[in-house]
Amino acid sequence: MRIDILTLFPSMFVGPFDTSMLKKAKDNLLVEIYVHDIREYTFDKHRVVDDYPYGGGPGMVMKAEPIYTAIGDIKKDLRTKVVLTTPQGRVYNQELAWELARTEQLIIIAGHYEGVDERVTELVDEEISIGDYVLTGGEIPAMVLVDSVVRLLPGVLGGEEAAEDDSFATGLLEGPQYTRPEVFEGMSVPEVLLSGHHANIARWRREQALRRTKERRPDLLEKAILSQQDIDFLKKLED
Ligand code: ADE
């Protein structure tokens, strides 16, 4: 997969894309990531990327021309998906992450200032918001998209941490995890995890996931795929 990011602040991406999983994915050629400075696509003397809004009002608006020029230059294929990060977009979730992960080329425009000239949306396949709060710009949302998409690409996660087991992939939140020591500050690791009995451990984990999801995100249970045993367990929690 190839990901291109259009931004006014390319230096913001230096740290996050050069550490941990994203670095490994790039080093192993599982993804190519290119960060483009929108200013490089201006041809006027002052390299202007924003301007006052028609009709007045506070703030500046990102100009359409440099973004059109950049996309014209970068877009490889008709199937390339172009997304714009904006608080006005479709709210991001795991399902949308899988959708983006299936594209050969993803172009992310990091929106900024008070907005982007509406004519840019002609080039955009999806406007995406990472949640109902407002950030100073679209760079952090762009990083969120990249991180969540790259970890879904084949080979990025090791077999044991496979993305298919994620909470949200199973439709449930994950249950509690423990590591050594067995007793810490008087708090013990649940007996069953020390038992070595794999079926009991799997059942216990499933029940913890069900319990936690019911307590914290009951809305997720409505879409989760549940066995009769799961349904019986959830019923028992109500007694
Ligand atoms: N730009 C500013 N806030 C945003 C948000 N919540 N999601 C996407 N882009 C944004």
CSV table of C-alpha atoms and ligand atoms in Angstrom, one decimal:
chain,number,residue,atom,x,y,z
A,1,MET,CA,0.0,0.0,0.0
A,2,ARG,CA,1.0,3.6,-0.6
A,3,ILE,CA,0.0,6.5,1.5
A,4,ASP,CA,0.5,10.2,0.6
A,5,ILE,CA,-0.2,13.0,3.0
A,6,LEU,CA,-0.7,16.6,1.9
A,7,THR,CA,0.1,19.0,4.7
A,8,LEU,CA,1.2,22.5,5.5
A,9,PHE,CA,3.3,21.1,8.4
A,10,PRO,CA,5.4,18.1,7.1
A,11,SER,CA,7.8,18.3,10.1
A,12,MET,CA,5.0,17.2,12.4
A,13,PHE,CA,5.1,13.7,10.9
A,14,VAL,CA,8.8,13.1,11.4
A,15,GLY,CA,8.7,11.5,14.9
A,16,PRO,CA,5.5,9.4,14.7
A,17,PHE,CA,6.4,7.8,11.3
A,18,ASP,CA,9.9,6.9,12.3
A,19,THR,CA,9.3,4.9,15.4
A,20,SER,CA,7.8,1.6,16.4
A,21,MET,CA,5.3,-0.2,14.2
A,22,LEU,CA,5.1,2.4,11.4
A,23,LYS,CA,8.9,2.4,11.0
A,24,LYS,CA,9.0,-1.4,11.0
A,25,ALA,CA,6.2,-1.5,8.4
A,26,LYS,CA,8.1,1.0,6.2
A,27,ASP,CA,11.4,-0.8,6.6
A,28,ASN,CA,9.9,-4.1,5.7
A,29,LEU,CA,8.3,-2.5,2.6
A,30,LEU,CA,4.8,-3.3,3.7
A,31,VAL,CA,3.8,0.4,3.2
A,32,GLU,CA,5.3,3.4,1.4
A,33,ILE,CA,4.5,6.7,3.1
A,34,TYR,CA,5.2,10.1,1.5
A,35,VAL,CA,4.6,13.4,3.2
A,36,HIS,CA,4.1,16.3,0.8
A,37,ASP,CA,4.4,20.0,1.7
A,38,ILE,CA,1.4,21.7,0.0
A,39,ARG,CA,3.5,24.8,-0.3
A,40,GLU,CA,5.7,23.0,-2.8
A,41,TYR,CA,2.7,23.1,-5.2
A,42,THR,CA,2.4,26.9,-5.2
A,43,PHE,CA,3.8,28.8,-8.1
A,44,ASP,CA,3.4,32.4,-7.0
A,45,LYS,CA,6.2,34.5,-5.4
A,46,HIS,CA,4.9,34.3,-1.9
A,47,ARG,CA,3.9,30.6,-2.1
A,48,VAL,CA,0.4,31.4,-0.7
A,49,VAL,CA,-1.6,28.4,0.5
A,50,ASP,CA,-4.4,30.2,2.2
A,51,ASP,CA,-6.6,33.3,1.8
A,52,TYR,CA,-9.5,35.3,3.3
A,53,PRO,CA,-12.9,33.7,3.1
A,54,TYR,CA,-15.3,35.2,0.6
A,55,GLY,CA,-18.2,36.9,2.4
A,56,GLY,CA,-15.9,37.7,5.3
A,57,GLY,CA,-15.5,36.1,8.7
A,58,PRO,CA,-12.7,35.0,10.9
A,59,GLY,CA,-9.7,32.9,9.9
A,60,MET,CA,-8.2,31.8,6.6
A,61,VAL,CA,-9.3,29.2,4.1
A,62,MET,CA,-6.9,26.8,2.4
A,63,LYS,CA,-6.8,27.5,-1.3
A,64,ALA,CA,-7.9,25.0,-3.9
A,65,GLU,CA,-5.2,25.4,-6.5
A,66,PRO,CA,-2.2,24.0,-4.7
A,67,ILE,CA,-4.2,21.0,-3.5
A,68,TYR,CA,-5.6,20.3,-7.0
A,69,THR,CA,-2.0,20.5,-8.4
A,70,ALA,CA,-0.7,18.2,-5.7
A,71,ILE,CA,-3.3,15.6,-6.2
A,72,GLY,CA,-2.9,15.8,-10.0
A,73,ASP,CA,0.7,15.1,-9.5
A,74,ILE,CA,0.5,12.4,-6.8
A,75,LYS,CA,-2.7,10.4,-7.7
A,76,LYS,CA,-1.6,7.2,-9.5
A,77,ASP,CA,-4.9,5.6,-10.4
A,78,LEU,CA,-8.6,6.0,-10.6
A,79,ARG,CA,-9.0,3.7,-7.7
A,80,THR,CA,-6.9,5.9,-5.4
A,81,LYS,CA,-8.9,7.0,-2.4
A,82,VAL,CA,-8.6,10.7,-1.4
A,83,VAL,CA,-9.7,11.6,2.1
A,84,LEU,CA,-9.9,15.0,3.8
A,85,THR,CA,-9.6,15.2,7.6
A,86,THR,CA,-12.3,17.6,8.9
A,87,PRO,CA,-14.5,17.8,12.0
A,88,GLN,CA,-17.4,17.9,9.4
A,89,GLY,CA,-16.6,14.4,8.2
A,90,ARG,CA,-17.9,10.9,8.7
A,91,VAL,CA,-16.9,9.8,12.2
A,92,TYR,CA,-14.0,7.3,12.0
A,93,ASN,CA,-14.2,3.8,13.2
A,94,GLN,CA,-12.6,0.4,12.8
A,95,GLU,CA,-14.9,-0.5,9.9
A,96,LEU,CA,-13.7,2.6,8.0
A,97,ALA,CA,-10.1,1.7,8.8
A,98,TRP,CA,-10.6,-1.7,7.1
A,99,GLU,CA,-12.1,0.1,4.1
A,100,LEU,CA,-9.1,2.4,3.8
A,101,ALA,CA,-6.7,-0.5,4.3
A,102,ARG,CA,-8.1,-2.2,1.2
A,103,THR,CA,-7.0,0.6,-1.1
A,104,GLU,CA,-3.8,0.5,-3.1
A,105,GLN,CA,-3.1,4.2,-2.7
A,106,LEU,CA,-4.6,6.5,0.0
A,107,ILE,CA,-4.1,10.2,-0.2
A,108,ILE,CA,-4.9,12.2,3.0
A,109,ILE,CA,-5.3,15.9,2.9
A,110,ALA,CA,-4.7,17.4,6.3
A,111,GLY,CA,-7.3,20.2,6.5
A,112,HIS,CA,-6.3,23.4,8.3
A,113,TYR,CA,-7.2,26.9,9.3
A,114,GLU,CA,-10.9,27.6,9.4
A,115,GLY,CA,-11.5,25.2,6.5
A,116,VAL,CA,-10.7,24.2,3.0
A,117,ASP,CA,-12.1,25.8,-0.2
A,118,GLU,CA,-15.2,23.8,-0.8
A,119,ARG,CA,-14.2,23.1,-4.4
A,120,VAL,CA,-11.5,20.7,-3.0
A,121,THR,CA,-14.2,18.3,-2.0
A,122,GLU,CA,-14.8,17.6,-5.7
A,123,LEU,CA,-11.5,15.6,-5.5
A,124,VAL,CA,-12.3,14.0,-2.2
A,125,ASP,CA,-13.9,10.5,-1.8
A,126,GLU,CA,-14.4,10.7,1.9
A,127,GLU,CA,-14.3,13.5,4.5
A,128,ILE,CA,-13.3,12.0,7.9
A,129,SER,CA,-13.6,13.2,11.4
A,130,ILE,CA,-11.7,11.3,14.1
A,131,GLY,CA,-14.3,12.3,16.8
A,132,ASP,CA,-16.6,15.0,18.0
A,133,TYR,CA,-14.0,17.5,19.2
A,134,VAL,CA,-12.0,20.1,17.4
A,135,LEU,CA,-8.2,20.0,16.9
A,136,THR,CA,-6.0,22.8,15.7
A,137,GLY,CA,-5.5,21.0,12.4
A,138,GLY,CA,-5.8,17.8,10.4
A,139,GLU,CA,-2.2,16.5,11.0
A,140,ILE,CA,-3.0,14.5,14.1
A,141,PRO,CA,-6.1,13.0,12.5
A,142,ALA,CA,-4.0,12.1,9.5
A,143,MET,CA,-1.6,10.3,11.8
A,144,VAL,CA,-4.5,8.5,13.5
A,145,LEU,CA,-5.7,7.3,10.1
A,146,VAL,CA,-2.2,6.1,9.0
A,147,ASP,CA,-1.6,4.3,12.3
A,148,SER,CA,-4.9,2.5,12.3
A,149,VAL,CA,-4.7,1.5,8.7
A,150,VAL,CA,-1.0,0.4,8.6
A,151,ARG,CA,-1.5,-2.0,11.5
A,152,LEU,CA,-4.2,-3.8,9.5
A,153,LEU,CA,-1.9,-4.5,6.5
A,154,PRO,CA,-0.8,-8.1,6.0
A,155,GLY,CA,2.5,-8.8,7.8
A,156,VAL,CA,2.6,-5.7,10.0
A,157,LEU,CA,1.4,-7.3,13.2
A,158,GLY,CA,2.9,-10.6,14.3
A,159,GLY,CA,0.5,-13.6,14.2
A,160,GLU,CA,-0.1,-13.6,17.9
A,161,GLU,CA,-1.3,-10.0,18.0
A,162,ALA,CA,-3.3,-10.3,14.8
A,163,ALA,CA,-5.7,-7.5,14.1
A,164,GLU,CA,-8.6,-10.0,13.7
A,165,ASP,CA,-8.6,-10.4,17.5
A,166,ASP,CA,-8.9,-6.7,18.3
A,167,SER,CA,-11.7,-5.4,20.3
A,168,PHE,CA,-14.0,-3.9,17.7
A,169,ALA,CA,-13.0,-6.7,15.3
A,170,THR,CA,-14.7,-9.2,17.7
A,171,GLY,CA,-17.2,-6.5,18.4
A,172,LEU,CA,-16.3,-6.6,22.1
A,173,LEU,CA,-14.0,-4.7,24.3
A,174,GLU,CA,-10.9,-6.6,25.6
A,175,GLY,CA,-10.9,-8.0,29.1
A,176,PRO,CA,-8.2,-7.4,31.7
A,177,GLN,CA,-4.6,-8.6,31.1
A,178,TYR,CA,-1.8,-9.4,33.7
A,179,THR,CA,1.9,-10.0,33.7
A,180,ARG,CA,4.4,-10.8,36.4
A,181,PRO,CA,4.6,-10.6,39.4
A,182,GLU,CA,1.8,-13.0,40.5
A,183,VAL,CA,1.0,-10.8,43.5
A,184,PHE,CA,1.5,-7.0,43.3
A,185,GLU,CA,0.7,-4.7,46.2
A,186,GLY,CA,-1.6,-7.4,47.6
A,187,MET,CA,-3.5,-7.8,44.3
A,188,SER,CA,-3.4,-11.3,42.8
A,189,VAL,CA,-3.6,-12.5,39.2
A,190,PRO,CA,-6.9,-14.4,38.8
A,191,GLU,CA,-6.4,-18.2,39.5
A,192,VAL,CA,-7.7,-19.4,36.2
A,193,LEU,CA,-4.9,-17.6,34.3
A,194,LEU,CA,-2.3,-19.6,36.2
A,195,SER,CA,-4.1,-22.9,35.7
A,196,GLY,CA,-2.7,-23.8,32.3
A,197,HIS,CA,-6.2,-25.0,31.3
A,198,HIS,CA,-6.6,-23.4,27.9
A,199,ALA,CA,-10.3,-23.9,27.4
A,200,ASN,CA,-11.1,-22.5,30.8
A,201,ILE,CA,-8.8,-19.5,30.2
A,202,ALA,CA,-10.5,-18.8,26.8
A,203,ARG,CA,-14.0,-19.0,28.4
A,204,TRP,CA,-12.9,-16.7,31.2
A,205,ARG,CA,-11.5,-14.2,28.8
A,206,ARG,CA,-14.6,-14.2,26.7
A,207,GLU,CA,-16.7,-13.7,29.8
A,208,GLN,CA,-14.6,-10.8,31.0
A,209,ALA,CA,-14.9,-9.2,27.5
A,210,LEU,CA,-18.6,-9.6,27.6
A,211,ARG,CA,-18.8,-8.2,31.2
A,212,ARG,CA,-16.7,-5.2,30.4
A,213,THR,CA,-18.5,-4.4,27.1
A,214,LYS,CA,-21.9,-4.6,28.9
A,215,GLU,CA,-20.6,-2.3,31.6
A,216,ARG,CA,-18.8,0.2,29.5
A,217,ARG,CA,-20.2,0.0,25.9
A,218,PRO,CA,-23.6,-1.7,25.9
A,219,ASP,CA,-24.2,-0.2,22.5
A,220,LEU,CA,-21.5,-2.6,21.0
A,221,LEU,CA,-23.3,-5.7,22.3
A,222,GLU,CA,-26.1,-5.0,19.8
A,223,LYS,CA,-23.9,-5.6,16.8
A,224,ALA,CA,-21.6,-8.3,18.4
A,225,ILE,CA,-21.8,-11.9,17.2
A,226,LEU,CA,-22.8,-13.8,20.3
A,227,SER,CA,-23.1,-17.6,21.0
A,228,GLN,CA,-26.0,-19.0,23.1
A,229,GLN,CA,-23.4,-19.4,25.9
A,230,ASP,CA,-22.5,-15.7,25.6
A,231,ILE,CA,-26.2,-14.8,25.8
A,232,ASP,CA,-26.7,-17.0,28.8
A,233,PHE,CA,-23.7,-15.4,30.6
A,234,LEU,CA,-25.0,-11.9,29.9
A,235,LYS,CA,-28.4,-12.9,31.3
A,236,LYS,CA,-26.7,-14.2,34.4
A,237,LEU,CA,-25.0,-10.8,35.0
A,238,GLU,CA,-28.4,-9.2,35.3
A,239,ASP,CA,-29.6,-11.5,38.1
B,1,ADE,N1,-9.5,18.8,12.2
B,1,ADE,C1,-9.8,19.4,13.4
B,1,ADE,N2,-10.5,18.6,14.2
B,1,ADE,C2,-10.6,17.4,13.6
B,1,ADE,C3,-11.3,16.2,13.9
B,1,ADE,N3,-11.9,16.0,15.1
B,1,ADE,N4,-11.2,15.2,13.0
B,1,ADE,C4,-10.6,15.4,11.8
B,1,ADE,N5,-10.0,16.5,11.4
B,1,ADE,C5,-10.0,17.5,12.3
